[in-house]
Amino acid sequence: MPELRQNPATKEWVIIATERAKRPEELGTGVIAPPANEKDHCPFCQGNEKKTPNELFSYRTYGTAPNTPGWWIRVIPNMFPALMPQGNPDRVHTENLFLSMNGIGQHEVLIETPEHTHSIATMPQQQVEEICLAYRERYIALSQDPRYEMITIFKNHGLNAGTSLRHPHSQIIATPITPMHIRHRIEEAMRYFDDHGSCVYCDIIEKEKKIGERVVAETDNFIVLEPFASQSPFETIILPKSHASTFDSIPPERCKELAYVLRMTLVKLFRSLNNPDYNYVIFSSPCHERSLEYYHWYIMIMPRVTAVAGFELGSGIYINTVIPESAAKFLRETPFE
Ligand SMILES: [Zn+2]
Ligand SMILES: [Zn+2]
């Protein structure tokens, strides 16, 4: 069973993931080369459904059975989960100093397409739309469990972004805690609301539209920006223009527009930076704290074009070598269609 442990000095939580434990000598051995006949061995390819745990959810052709071919999106439990769904979130205090709890949670993999070599930037619009709809479905399903506080949806694309499996997939992790990282964002947004009586993200959208130079693209309901204080080159955020604090508040019919914006942004990054490794994350408020007037969900895309080094680790201050205004101009001018 994995365990959640809190650092008593910083209040930061860590998952001690025993299910994916490595022997110390296995660490630092670098990348495992994919086998020559990669598709035959890939557990996410069509026809290899039996190589994965039973599916939790899928979009598939009517009449086809679960865990057989015929799907175009498939959600399965992660084969090496960081957290496990059995148990309760009781806290354990040791020596009146160390806080830990069972590593309960749910760790899912969303297989985005049966096509092994696609990526969102090369998929048809319709497929990306289905991915967004599936994210929404899983967010809603997991948020029904009262033990979970946070549902984090994210994608690692490429080796430098932390994935070794090429087949396009995203991950969803439900956790029983709200980590400091998110709490800090929420508290700052709450403070801003106390001072100004408005949502800081709504205000950012309004001012960035007025200034214009950091806007990459805009549709009726979404805006794509290079943040004023981007932490690394080409950090890009996608914000819904109308205020909402949790991701599942997006109406299903708007997933089409979200998919258009997400795909457009990733195509522009793909073309500008020559298929960079990247992570994206959907930031949302804790799932049971709905309709917060001071927090605003959004997607952050972080191309992995530079490595985090000692100064960043030591100071928490990132050094960004690309001016966000230049990155925005470059992406604006990069063709999409
Ligand atoms: Zn595959
Ligand atoms: Zn807002």
Coordinates of C-alpha atoms and ligand atoms in Angstrom, one line a residue:
M1 CA 0.0 0.0 0.0
P2 CA 1.4 3.4 -0.9
E3 CA 1.8 6.0 1.8
L4 CA 1.3 9.8 1.9
R5 CA 3.9 11.5 4.1
Q6 CA 4.0 15.2 5.0
N7 CA 7.2 17.1 5.5
P8 CA 6.8 18.7 9.0
A9 CA 9.0 21.7 8.0
T10 CA 7.2 22.6 4.8
K11 CA 3.8 20.9 5.0
E12 CA 4.5 19.4 1.6
W13 CA 3.0 16.0 0.9
V14 CA 5.0 13.2 -0.8
I15 CA 3.7 9.9 -2.1
I16 CA 5.9 7.0 -1.1
A17 CA 4.8 4.8 -4.0
T18 CA 5.6 1.3 -3.0
E19 CA 3.7 -0.2 -6.0
R20 CA 6.2 1.4 -8.4
A21 CA 9.2 0.9 -6.1
K22 CA 12.5 0.6 -7.7
R23 CA 15.6 -1.1 -6.2
P24 CA 18.2 1.7 -5.6
E25 CA 20.5 0.2 -8.3
E26 CA 17.7 0.6 -10.9
L27 CA 17.6 4.4 -10.5
G28 CA 19.7 6.5 -12.7
T29 CA 20.1 3.8 -15.4
G30 CA 18.5 6.1 -18.0
V31 CA 16.0 5.2 -20.6
I32 CA 14.9 1.7 -21.4
A33 CA 15.0 1.4 -25.2
P34 CA 11.6 0.5 -26.7
P35 CA 11.6 -3.0 -28.3
A36 CA 12.0 -3.2 -32.1
N37 CA 8.4 -4.3 -32.7
E38 CA 7.1 -1.6 -30.3
K39 CA 3.4 -1.8 -31.4
D40 CA 3.1 -5.6 -30.7
H41 CA 4.3 -5.0 -27.2
C42 CA 2.4 -1.8 -26.5
P43 CA -0.3 -2.4 -23.9
F44 CA -2.2 0.6 -25.2
C45 CA -2.5 -0.5 -28.8
Q46 CA -5.7 -2.0 -30.3
G47 CA -5.7 -5.8 -29.9
N48 CA -3.6 -5.7 -26.8
E49 CA -6.5 -4.9 -24.4
K50 CA -5.8 -8.0 -22.3
K51 CA -2.4 -6.6 -21.4
T52 CA -4.0 -4.0 -19.3
P53 CA -6.3 -4.0 -16.2
N54 CA -10.0 -4.1 -17.1
E55 CA -11.2 -0.8 -18.5
L56 CA -13.2 1.6 -16.3
F57 CA -14.7 3.6 -19.2
S58 CA -14.5 3.7 -22.9
Y59 CA -16.0 5.3 -26.0
R60 CA -16.4 2.3 -28.4
T61 CA -18.5 1.1 -31.3
Y62 CA -21.9 -0.1 -30.3
G63 CA -22.1 -3.8 -29.7
T64 CA -18.4 -4.3 -29.0
A65 CA -17.5 -5.8 -25.6
P66 CA -15.3 -4.0 -23.0
N67 CA -11.6 -5.0 -23.2
T68 CA -11.8 -5.9 -26.8
P69 CA -11.0 -3.8 -30.0
G70 CA -13.6 -1.3 -31.2
W71 CA -12.8 1.6 -28.9
W72 CA -11.5 5.1 -29.7
I73 CA -10.9 6.2 -26.1
R74 CA -10.2 3.9 -23.2
V75 CA -9.7 4.6 -19.5
I76 CA -7.9 1.9 -17.4
P77 CA -6.4 1.8 -13.9
N78 CA -2.7 2.6 -14.0
M79 CA -0.7 -0.6 -14.0
F80 CA 1.8 0.9 -11.6
P81 CA -0.5 3.2 -9.5
A82 CA 1.0 5.9 -7.3
L83 CA -2.1 5.6 -5.1
M84 CA -4.6 2.7 -4.4
P85 CA -8.4 3.1 -4.0
Q86 CA -8.8 0.8 -1.0
G87 CA -8.9 2.2 2.5
N88 CA -9.7 5.3 4.4
P89 CA -7.9 8.6 4.7
D90 CA -7.1 8.4 8.4
R91 CA -4.2 10.5 9.6
V92 CA -1.4 8.9 11.6
H93 CA 0.8 11.1 13.9
T94 CA 4.2 9.7 14.9
E95 CA 6.3 11.2 17.7
N96 CA 4.0 14.2 17.7
L97 CA 5.9 15.4 14.6
F98 CA 5.5 13.1 11.5
L99 CA 2.1 13.0 9.8
S100 CA 1.3 10.2 7.3
M101 CA -1.8 8.5 5.9
N102 CA -2.7 5.6 3.7
G103 CA -1.9 6.3 0.1
I104 CA -5.5 6.1 -1.0
G105 CA -6.5 7.5 -4.3
Q106 CA -7.2 6.6 -7.8
H107 CA -4.6 6.6 -10.6
E108 CA -6.1 6.2 -14.1
V109 CA -4.7 6.2 -17.6
L110 CA -6.7 7.6 -20.4
I111 CA -5.6 6.1 -23.7
E112 CA -6.3 8.9 -26.2
T113 CA -6.4 7.0 -29.4
P114 CA -5.9 3.5 -30.8
E115 CA -3.2 5.1 -33.1
H116 CA 0.3 4.4 -31.6
T117 CA 2.2 7.2 -33.2
H118 CA -0.3 10.1 -33.1
S119 CA -0.1 13.0 -30.7
I120 CA -2.8 15.6 -30.0
A121 CA -1.1 18.0 -32.4
T122 CA -1.5 15.4 -35.2
M123 CA -5.0 14.0 -34.3
P124 CA -8.2 15.0 -36.0
Q125 CA -10.2 17.7 -34.1
Q126 CA -13.0 15.2 -33.4
Q127 CA -10.6 12.9 -31.5
V128 CA -9.4 15.7 -29.3
E129 CA -13.0 16.7 -28.6
E130 CA -13.7 13.1 -27.4
I131 CA -10.6 13.3 -25.1
C132 CA -11.9 16.5 -23.5
L133 CA -15.3 14.9 -23.0
A134 CA -13.7 11.8 -21.4
Y135 CA -11.6 14.1 -19.1
R136 CA -14.9 15.6 -18.0
E137 CA -16.6 12.2 -17.5
R138 CA -13.8 10.9 -15.3
Y139 CA -13.6 14.2 -13.3
I140 CA -17.3 13.9 -12.5
A141 CA -17.1 10.2 -11.7
L142 CA -14.1 10.6 -9.4
S143 CA -15.4 13.7 -7.6
Q144 CA -18.4 11.6 -6.4
D145 CA -16.1 9.8 -4.0
P146 CA -16.2 11.8 -0.7
R147 CA -12.6 10.6 0.2
Y148 CA -11.1 12.6 -2.7
E149 CA -10.3 16.3 -2.5
M150 CA -8.3 16.8 -5.7
I151 CA -8.7 15.4 -9.2
T152 CA -5.6 16.2 -11.3
I153 CA -5.7 15.6 -15.0
F154 CA -2.4 15.8 -16.8
K155 CA -0.4 14.7 -19.7
N156 CA 3.3 13.9 -20.1
H157 CA 4.5 14.0 -23.7
G158 CA 8.1 12.8 -24.4
L159 CA 11.0 11.5 -22.4
N160 CA 11.9 14.9 -20.9
A161 CA 8.3 15.3 -19.7
G162 CA 8.5 12.0 -17.8
T163 CA 7.0 9.4 -20.1
S164 CA 8.7 6.4 -21.6
L165 CA 5.5 5.0 -23.3
R166 CA 5.1 6.6 -26.7
H167 CA 1.4 5.7 -27.2
P168 CA -0.6 8.9 -26.6
H169 CA -2.1 8.9 -23.1
S170 CA -3.1 11.2 -20.3
Q171 CA -3.3 10.4 -16.6
I172 CA -5.9 11.3 -13.9
I173 CA -5.1 11.1 -10.2
A174 CA -7.6 11.6 -7.4
T175 CA -5.9 12.4 -4.1
P176 CA -7.4 12.6 -0.6
I177 CA -5.5 15.8 0.2
T178 CA -5.2 19.3 -1.3
P179 CA -1.4 19.9 -1.6
M180 CA 0.4 23.1 -0.5
H181 CA 1.1 23.9 -4.2
I182 CA -2.7 24.2 -4.9
R183 CA -3.5 25.6 -1.5
H184 CA -1.0 28.4 -2.1
R185 CA -2.7 29.3 -5.4
I186 CA -6.1 29.2 -3.8
E187 CA -5.1 31.3 -0.8
E188 CA -3.5 34.0 -3.0
A189 CA -6.6 34.1 -5.2
M190 CA -8.7 34.4 -2.0
R191 CA -6.5 37.3 -0.8
Y192 CA -6.8 39.0 -4.1
F193 CA -10.6 38.6 -4.0
D194 CA -10.6 40.1 -0.5
D195 CA -8.6 43.2 -1.7
H196 CA -10.3 43.7 -5.0
G197 CA -13.6 42.0 -4.9
S198 CA -12.9 40.2 -8.1
C199 CA -11.3 37.0 -9.4
V200 CA -7.6 37.5 -10.2
Y201 CA -7.8 35.2 -13.2
C202 CA -10.9 37.1 -14.6
D203 CA -8.9 40.4 -14.1
I204 CA -5.8 38.9 -15.8
I205 CA -8.0 38.0 -18.8
E206 CA -9.5 41.4 -19.0
K207 CA -6.1 43.2 -18.8
E208 CA -4.3 40.9 -21.1
K209 CA -7.0 41.4 -23.7
K210 CA -6.5 45.1 -23.4
I211 CA -2.7 44.9 -23.6
G212 CA -2.8 42.2 -26.3
E213 CA 0.9 41.4 -26.6
R214 CA 0.9 38.2 -24.6
V215 CA -2.3 36.9 -26.2
V216 CA -1.6 33.9 -28.5
A217 CA -5.2 33.3 -29.6
E218 CA -8.8 33.9 -28.5
T219 CA -12.1 32.3 -29.3
D220 CA -15.6 33.1 -28.0
N221 CA -15.1 31.3 -24.7
F222 CA -11.3 30.8 -24.3
I223 CA -8.1 32.8 -24.3
V224 CA -4.6 31.5 -24.8
L225 CA -1.8 33.5 -23.1
E226 CA 1.9 33.5 -22.3
P227 CA 1.8 34.5 -18.6
F228 CA 3.4 37.8 -17.7
A229 CA 5.8 35.9 -15.4
S230 CA 6.2 32.7 -17.4
Q231 CA 8.5 30.4 -15.5
S232 CA 10.0 28.8 -18.5
P233 CA 10.2 29.4 -22.3
F234 CA 6.8 29.1 -24.0
E235 CA 4.8 28.3 -20.8
T236 CA 1.3 28.7 -22.1
I237 CA -2.1 28.9 -20.4
I238 CA -5.6 28.3 -21.7
L239 CA -8.3 30.0 -19.6
P240 CA -12.1 29.8 -20.0
K241 CA -13.3 33.4 -20.3
S242 CA -16.4 32.9 -18.2
H243 CA -15.7 32.4 -14.5
A244 CA -15.8 28.8 -13.1
S245 CA -13.6 27.2 -10.5
T246 CA -13.8 23.5 -11.3
F247 CA -13.1 21.9 -14.7
D248 CA -16.3 19.8 -14.8
S249 CA -18.4 23.0 -14.9
I250 CA -17.6 23.2 -18.6
P251 CA -20.8 22.3 -20.5
P252 CA -20.3 19.2 -22.7
E253 CA -21.1 21.2 -25.8
R254 CA -18.2 23.6 -25.0
C255 CA -15.7 20.7 -25.1
K256 CA -15.7 21.1 -28.9
E257 CA -14.3 24.6 -28.6
L258 CA -11.9 23.6 -25.8
A259 CA -10.6 20.9 -28.0
Y260 CA -10.1 23.3 -30.9
V261 CA -8.2 25.7 -28.7
L262 CA -6.1 22.9 -27.1
R263 CA -5.2 21.4 -30.4
M264 CA -4.5 24.8 -32.0
T265 CA -2.1 25.6 -29.1
L266 CA -0.3 22.3 -29.3
V267 CA 0.0 22.5 -33.1
K268 CA 1.5 25.9 -32.8
L269 CA 4.0 24.6 -30.2
F270 CA 4.7 21.5 -32.3
R271 CA 5.6 23.7 -35.3
S272 CA 7.4 26.4 -33.4
L273 CA 9.6 24.2 -31.2
N274 CA 9.7 21.1 -33.5
N275 CA 7.6 18.7 -31.5
P276 CA 8.8 19.6 -28.0
D277 CA 8.4 17.4 -25.0
Y278 CA 5.8 19.0 -22.8
N279 CA 3.5 18.5 -19.8
Y280 CA 0.0 19.9 -19.5
V281 CA -2.1 20.1 -16.4
I282 CA -5.7 21.1 -15.8
F283 CA -5.8 23.2 -12.6
S284 CA -9.1 23.1 -10.8
S285 CA -10.2 23.9 -7.3
P286 CA -10.7 21.0 -4.8
C287 CA -13.6 19.0 -6.2
H288 CA -15.9 19.5 -3.2
E289 CA -15.3 23.2 -3.0
R290 CA -17.5 24.1 -6.0
S291 CA -18.4 27.4 -7.4
L292 CA -15.7 29.4 -5.7
E293 CA -15.9 33.0 -6.7
Y294 CA -12.2 33.6 -6.4
Y295 CA -10.7 30.6 -8.2
H296 CA -10.7 29.9 -11.9
W297 CA -9.8 26.6 -13.6
Y298 CA -7.3 26.6 -16.5
I299 CA -4.9 24.5 -18.4
M300 CA -1.1 25.1 -18.2
I301 CA 1.1 23.7 -20.9
M302 CA 4.8 23.6 -20.0
P303 CA 7.2 22.7 -22.9
R304 CA 10.2 20.9 -21.5
V305 CA 12.9 22.8 -23.4
T306 CA 15.2 23.6 -20.5
A307 CA 16.0 21.6 -17.4
V308 CA 15.3 22.7 -13.8
A309 CA 18.7 23.4 -12.3
G310 CA 20.2 24.1 -8.8
F311 CA 19.2 27.7 -8.6
E312 CA 15.6 26.9 -9.2
L313 CA 15.7 24.1 -6.7
G314 CA 17.4 26.3 -4.1
S315 CA 15.5 29.5 -4.5
G316 CA 12.2 28.6 -6.2
I317 CA 13.0 31.4 -8.7
Y318 CA 13.0 30.2 -12.3
I319 CA 15.2 31.7 -14.9
N320 CA 13.4 32.1 -18.2
T321 CA 15.5 32.8 -21.2
V322 CA 12.6 33.7 -23.6
I323 CA 10.6 36.9 -23.2
P324 CA 6.9 35.9 -22.9
E325 CA 5.9 38.8 -25.3
S326 CA 8.3 37.4 -27.9
A327 CA 7.0 33.8 -27.4
A328 CA 3.4 35.1 -27.8
K329 CA 4.2 36.9 -31.0
F330 CA 6.0 33.8 -32.4
L331 CA 3.1 31.5 -31.5
R332 CA 0.5 34.0 -32.9
E333 CA 2.4 34.1 -36.2
T334 CA 2.8 30.3 -36.4
P335 CA 0.2 29.0 -38.8
F336 CA -2.3 26.5 -37.5
E337 CA -4.5 25.2 -40.3
Ligands
ZN1 ZN 0.5 1.6 -28.9
ZN2 ZN -12.5 34.1 -12.7

